Each structure stands twice: as structure tokens, then as C-alpha cells.
Amino acid sequence: MATNGETKENQAGRHQEVGHKSLLQSDALYQYILETSVYPREPAPMKELREVTAKHPWNIMTTSADEGQFLNMLLKLINAKNTMEIGVYTGYSLLATALALPHDGKILAMDINRENYEIGLPIIQKAGVAHKIDFKEGPALPVLDQMIEDGKYHGTYDFIFVDADKDNYLNYHKRLIELVKVGGLIGYDNTLWNGSVVAPPDAQLRKYVRYYRDFVLELNKALAVDPRIEICQLPVGDGITLCRRIS
């Protein structure tokens, strides 16, 4: 929904790319990044999955192509091998992760909707990385609680990516901080939440944006003062906050 100050001309020029949530000053600048740096290097399976996802009615839920590229490189830089993803959708970020991991790398992937995951699964299989993925359908919190209770998973994950129900982000964090290793990373997606984190009280916001904004604000405040982590909030996609566990 456009704000009061946005003209019809600006509305017409808004970028329509699937997964586009960029906070850059212009859509032309975002398009430049995509066409110059992202799309020419995007692996064929990721391009195929992005195009398939574009046909889905909820395609705004997908990870943007520039963020997918960022995650892929980040995982290679930290030599990640054992990872987790909460919130999968059709699997674009999951595929970016799977392609970055070594052949014996593993991803525990959780989502409440297997049907969406199965949209991307044939492409993931064709890419030869499906063996790295252990997909679990259903709420993630009970699974995390069981893992913590088991004890053997403490500090075993190199990287954890969260792009799921924003009202549970703090609940996830309370558990994930125990499961990620010291020196490992947790990435929380959508931490700038369509720019709504700085929107004035009378701003015209979509209903779901307004509803989840307070949860995102609460998360951001909590992460900023958590002594167990170092953080870096990046304006990539819809905002991603990286948390490096230090204790």
C-alpha cells in the first residue's frame, strides 16, 4: 500500500521483482544490482526456482535473489557444514544454502507447510543437493525443545537462518542460542520489516505489516543488548540481522 506522499507515478514505477523488499533509495539502483551482479552469477537451479516461485500467489514470501546470493557466499566464507533453516516456503534460500555446503553438509529444514516446499523439491533434487536436507513439517518450537532436552545438539550448528513467524522470533532465539556453536551465526530475516520499524504512528501500513511490526521491534531491541552475541544488521532484502555467538 502506498503512503500518502507517494504519487501515482512512483507507484507505477515500483519494482515488481519477486521477493523484492529492497530499502535502497531507488528501484533503478536495485535493478542495477540484480542485473549486474546477481542474475549473471545466479546458479541455474536457483533461477529456475525463482521463476517457478514467481507464479505462486504468496511469492512475496520468498527470499530475494540478492539475499540468496549473500547467504550463499556467507556460508562459504564461514565454511558451514551443519545448518538449520526455520521457514522454508518453496526453498529458494534453502537451495542457496544447499549449494554452498560441502557434499556431506546437512540442513535441518522446518516449515508448517510441506506443500510449498514440494514446489521447489524437484528442482532441489535435480540440482543434486536434496540429500543434504532433512525436512520436517510442523511447528519448529517443539522440535527445538526436544533437541535441547536431548542435550547432544548443544553448540553443534554452524549457521541457522530464521525466516518464519515473526511473533515467535524471540522464542526461537531463546532456544537457538543454545544450539548454535560459539563462533557460529544465526541470521534473522525481515528485521527492517518493509521499513515499518521507523514508520510514523499514522502511516498507512498493510494489516500484516502493522501486526508483526511490534514483534520485530521487540526482537531488534533484545538482540542489541544480548551479551551472548555480536550483531550486524544489514539492509539486504527486507533487513537481515546476523548474530555471532560469543558465549
Coordinates of C-alpha atoms in Angstrom, one line a residue:
M1 CA 0.0 0.0 0.0
A2 CA 1.4 3.4 -1.0
T3 CA 1.9 6.1 1.7
N4 CA 0.1 9.4 1.3
G5 CA 3.3 11.0 0.0
E6 CA 3.7 8.5 -2.8
T7 CA 2.5 9.7 -6.2
K8 CA 0.8 7.6 -8.8
E9 CA 3.9 7.9 -10.9
N10 CA 6.0 6.5 -8.1
Q11 CA 3.6 3.6 -7.5
A12 CA 3.7 2.7 -11.2
G13 CA 7.5 2.6 -11.0
R14 CA 7.7 0.4 -8.0
H15 CA 9.8 -2.7 -8.6
Q16 CA 7.8 -5.8 -9.3
E17 CA 10.6 -8.4 -8.9
V18 CA 9.5 -11.4 -6.9
G19 CA 10.9 -11.2 -3.4
H20 CA 11.7 -7.5 -3.8
K21 CA 11.9 -5.9 -0.4
S22 CA 14.8 -3.6 -1.0
L23 CA 15.2 -0.5 1.0
L24 CA 17.6 1.2 -1.5
Q25 CA 16.8 4.8 -2.4
S26 CA 15.5 3.8 -5.9
D27 CA 14.2 0.7 -7.7
A28 CA 16.6 1.5 -10.6
L29 CA 19.5 1.1 -8.2
Y30 CA 18.2 -2.3 -7.0
Q31 CA 17.6 -3.4 -10.6
Y32 CA 21.2 -2.4 -11.4
I33 CA 22.5 -4.7 -8.6
L34 CA 20.3 -7.6 -9.8
E35 CA 21.3 -7.3 -13.5
T36 CA 25.0 -6.5 -12.9
S37 CA 25.9 -8.7 -10.0
V38 CA 23.2 -11.1 -9.1
Y39 CA 21.5 -12.6 -12.1
P40 CA 24.7 -13.2 -14.2
R41 CA 26.0 -15.3 -11.4
E42 CA 22.8 -16.9 -10.2
P43 CA 23.1 -20.7 -10.4
A44 CA 20.6 -22.2 -13.0
P45 CA 18.7 -24.2 -10.3
M46 CA 18.1 -21.0 -8.3
K47 CA 17.0 -19.1 -11.3
E48 CA 14.5 -21.9 -12.2
L49 CA 13.2 -22.0 -8.6
R50 CA 12.8 -18.2 -8.5
E51 CA 10.8 -18.3 -11.7
V52 CA 8.6 -21.1 -10.5
T53 CA 8.0 -19.3 -7.2
A54 CA 7.0 -16.1 -9.1
K55 CA 3.9 -17.9 -10.2
H56 CA 2.8 -18.7 -6.6
P57 CA 0.2 -16.3 -5.1
W58 CA 2.3 -15.8 -2.0
N59 CA 5.5 -15.1 -3.9
I60 CA 6.3 -12.1 -1.7
M61 CA 7.3 -14.6 1.0
T62 CA 10.3 -15.8 -1.0
T63 CA 13.9 -14.7 -0.2
S64 CA 15.1 -12.1 -2.7
A65 CA 17.8 -13.0 -5.2
D66 CA 20.4 -10.6 -3.8
E67 CA 19.8 -12.1 -0.3
G68 CA 20.1 -15.6 -1.7
Q69 CA 23.5 -14.6 -3.2
F70 CA 24.6 -13.1 0.1
L71 CA 23.7 -16.2 2.1
N72 CA 25.4 -18.5 -0.4
M73 CA 28.7 -16.6 -0.1
L74 CA 28.4 -16.1 3.7
L75 CA 28.1 -19.9 4.2
K76 CA 31.2 -20.5 2.1
L77 CA 33.1 -17.8 4.0
I78 CA 32.4 -19.4 7.3
N79 CA 32.9 -23.0 6.0
A80 CA 29.5 -24.0 7.3
K81 CA 28.7 -27.7 7.3
N82 CA 25.8 -28.2 9.7
T83 CA 23.0 -25.7 9.3
M84 CA 19.3 -25.2 10.2
E85 CA 16.5 -23.2 8.4
I86 CA 13.2 -22.3 10.1
G87 CA 10.7 -21.2 7.5
V88 CA 11.3 -22.7 4.1
Y89 CA 8.4 -21.7 1.8
T90 CA 9.4 -23.0 -1.7
G91 CA 13.1 -23.4 -0.8
Y92 CA 15.0 -20.6 -2.5
S93 CA 17.2 -19.7 0.5
L94 CA 17.3 -23.4 1.3
L95 CA 18.7 -24.1 -2.2
A96 CA 21.2 -21.3 -1.8
T97 CA 22.4 -22.9 1.4
A98 CA 22.5 -26.5 0.0
L99 CA 24.6 -25.4 -3.0
A100 CA 27.0 -23.7 -0.6
L101 CA 27.6 -26.6 1.7
P102 CA 30.1 -29.4 1.0
H103 CA 28.8 -32.7 -0.2
D104 CA 28.4 -34.1 3.3
G105 CA 26.8 -30.9 4.7
K106 CA 23.5 -31.1 6.4
I107 CA 20.5 -28.8 6.7
L108 CA 17.6 -29.3 9.2
A109 CA 14.8 -27.5 7.4
M110 CA 11.4 -26.9 9.2
D111 CA 8.2 -25.4 7.9
I112 CA 4.5 -25.8 8.7
N113 CA 3.7 -26.3 5.0
R114 CA 5.2 -29.2 3.1
E115 CA 3.1 -28.4 0.0
N116 CA 5.0 -25.2 -0.6
Y117 CA 8.3 -27.0 -0.1
E118 CA 7.4 -29.6 -2.6
I119 CA 7.0 -26.9 -5.3
G120 CA 10.8 -26.5 -5.2
L121 CA 11.8 -30.0 -4.2
P122 CA 12.0 -31.3 -7.8
I123 CA 14.5 -28.5 -8.7
I124 CA 16.5 -29.2 -5.5
Q125 CA 16.6 -32.8 -6.4
K126 CA 17.7 -32.0 -10.0
A127 CA 20.5 -29.8 -8.5
G128 CA 21.8 -32.9 -6.7
V129 CA 21.6 -31.4 -3.2
A130 CA 18.4 -33.0 -1.8
H131 CA 20.5 -35.5 0.2
K132 CA 21.8 -32.6 2.4
I133 CA 18.2 -31.7 3.5
D134 CA 16.3 -33.2 6.4
F135 CA 12.8 -31.6 6.0
K136 CA 10.4 -31.6 9.0
E137 CA 6.8 -30.4 8.6
G138 CA 5.2 -28.7 11.5
P139 CA 6.0 -26.1 14.2
A140 CA 9.7 -25.7 14.9
L141 CA 9.5 -24.9 18.6
P142 CA 8.6 -28.4 19.8
V143 CA 11.4 -29.8 17.7
L144 CA 13.9 -27.3 19.1
D145 CA 12.7 -28.1 22.7
Q146 CA 13.3 -31.8 22.1
M147 CA 16.8 -31.1 20.7
I148 CA 17.7 -29.1 23.7
E149 CA 16.3 -31.8 26.0
D150 CA 18.3 -34.4 24.2
G151 CA 21.5 -32.5 25.0
K152 CA 23.6 -33.8 22.1
Y153 CA 22.7 -30.9 19.8
H154 CA 24.0 -28.1 22.0
G155 CA 26.6 -25.9 20.1
T156 CA 26.5 -28.1 17.0
Y157 CA 25.2 -25.7 14.4
D158 CA 27.4 -23.5 12.3
F159 CA 24.6 -21.4 10.8
I160 CA 20.9 -21.0 11.5
F161 CA 18.6 -19.0 9.3
V162 CA 15.2 -17.9 10.5
D163 CA 12.5 -16.6 8.1
A164 CA 9.2 -17.7 9.7
D165 CA 6.5 -16.4 12.1
K166 CA 7.8 -13.0 13.4
D167 CA 5.8 -13.3 16.7
N168 CA 8.0 -16.3 17.6
Y169 CA 11.4 -14.8 16.8
L170 CA 12.3 -14.2 20.4
N171 CA 11.1 -17.7 21.3
Y172 CA 13.3 -19.1 18.6
H173 CA 16.3 -17.0 19.8
K174 CA 16.0 -18.3 23.4
R175 CA 16.5 -21.9 22.0
L176 CA 18.8 -21.3 19.0
I177 CA 21.4 -19.6 21.1
E178 CA 22.0 -22.9 22.8
L179 CA 22.1 -24.9 19.5
V180 CA 24.5 -22.7 17.5
K181 CA 28.1 -23.1 18.3
V182 CA 30.3 -20.4 19.8
G183 CA 31.6 -18.5 16.8
G184 CA 28.6 -19.7 14.7
L185 CA 25.9 -17.4 13.2
I186 CA 22.1 -17.0 13.5
G187 CA 20.5 -14.9 10.7
Y188 CA 17.1 -13.4 11.4
D189 CA 15.3 -12.2 8.2
N190 CA 12.9 -9.3 7.8
T191 CA 14.3 -7.2 10.7
L192 CA 13.6 -4.0 8.9
W193 CA 10.1 -5.2 8.1
N194 CA 9.2 -3.3 5.0
G195 CA 10.7 -0.2 6.5
S196 CA 7.9 -0.1 9.0
V197 CA 10.3 -0.1 12.0
V198 CA 10.6 3.7 11.5
A199 CA 7.1 4.4 10.2
P200 CA 5.2 7.2 12.0
P201 CA 2.1 6.2 14.1
D202 CA -0.3 7.3 11.4
A203 CA 1.4 5.6 8.5
Q204 CA -0.8 3.6 6.1
L205 CA 0.5 0.0 6.5
R206 CA -0.8 -3.3 5.3
K207 CA -2.6 -5.1 8.1
Y208 CA 0.0 -7.9 8.4
V209 CA 2.9 -5.4 8.4
R210 CA 1.3 -3.4 11.2
Y211 CA 0.5 -6.6 13.2
Y212 CA 4.1 -8.0 13.1
R213 CA 5.9 -4.7 13.4
D214 CA 5.9 -4.7 17.2
F215 CA 7.4 -8.2 17.4
V216 CA 10.2 -7.2 15.0
L217 CA 10.8 -4.0 17.1
E218 CA 11.0 -6.2 20.3
L219 CA 13.4 -8.6 18.6
N220 CA 15.7 -5.8 17.4
K221 CA 15.9 -4.3 20.9
A222 CA 16.6 -7.6 22.5
L223 CA 19.3 -8.6 20.1
A224 CA 21.0 -5.2 20.6
V225 CA 21.6 -5.8 24.3
D226 CA 22.1 -9.6 24.3
P227 CA 25.6 -10.1 25.8
R228 CA 26.0 -13.6 24.3
I229 CA 26.2 -12.3 20.7
E230 CA 27.7 -9.8 18.4
I231 CA 25.3 -8.4 15.8
C232 CA 25.3 -6.8 12.4
Q233 CA 22.1 -5.6 10.9
L234 CA 22.3 -5.3 7.1
P235 CA 19.8 -3.6 4.7
V236 CA 19.8 -6.6 2.4
G237 CA 16.4 -7.7 1.2
D238 CA 14.0 -6.8 4.0
G239 CA 16.8 -6.5 6.5
I240 CA 18.8 -9.4 7.9
T241 CA 20.5 -9.4 11.3
L242 CA 23.4 -11.6 11.8
C243 CA 24.2 -12.8 15.3
R244 CA 27.6 -14.3 16.1
R245 CA 27.5 -16.3 19.3
I246 CA 30.4 -15.3 21.5
S247 CA 29.5 -17.1 24.8

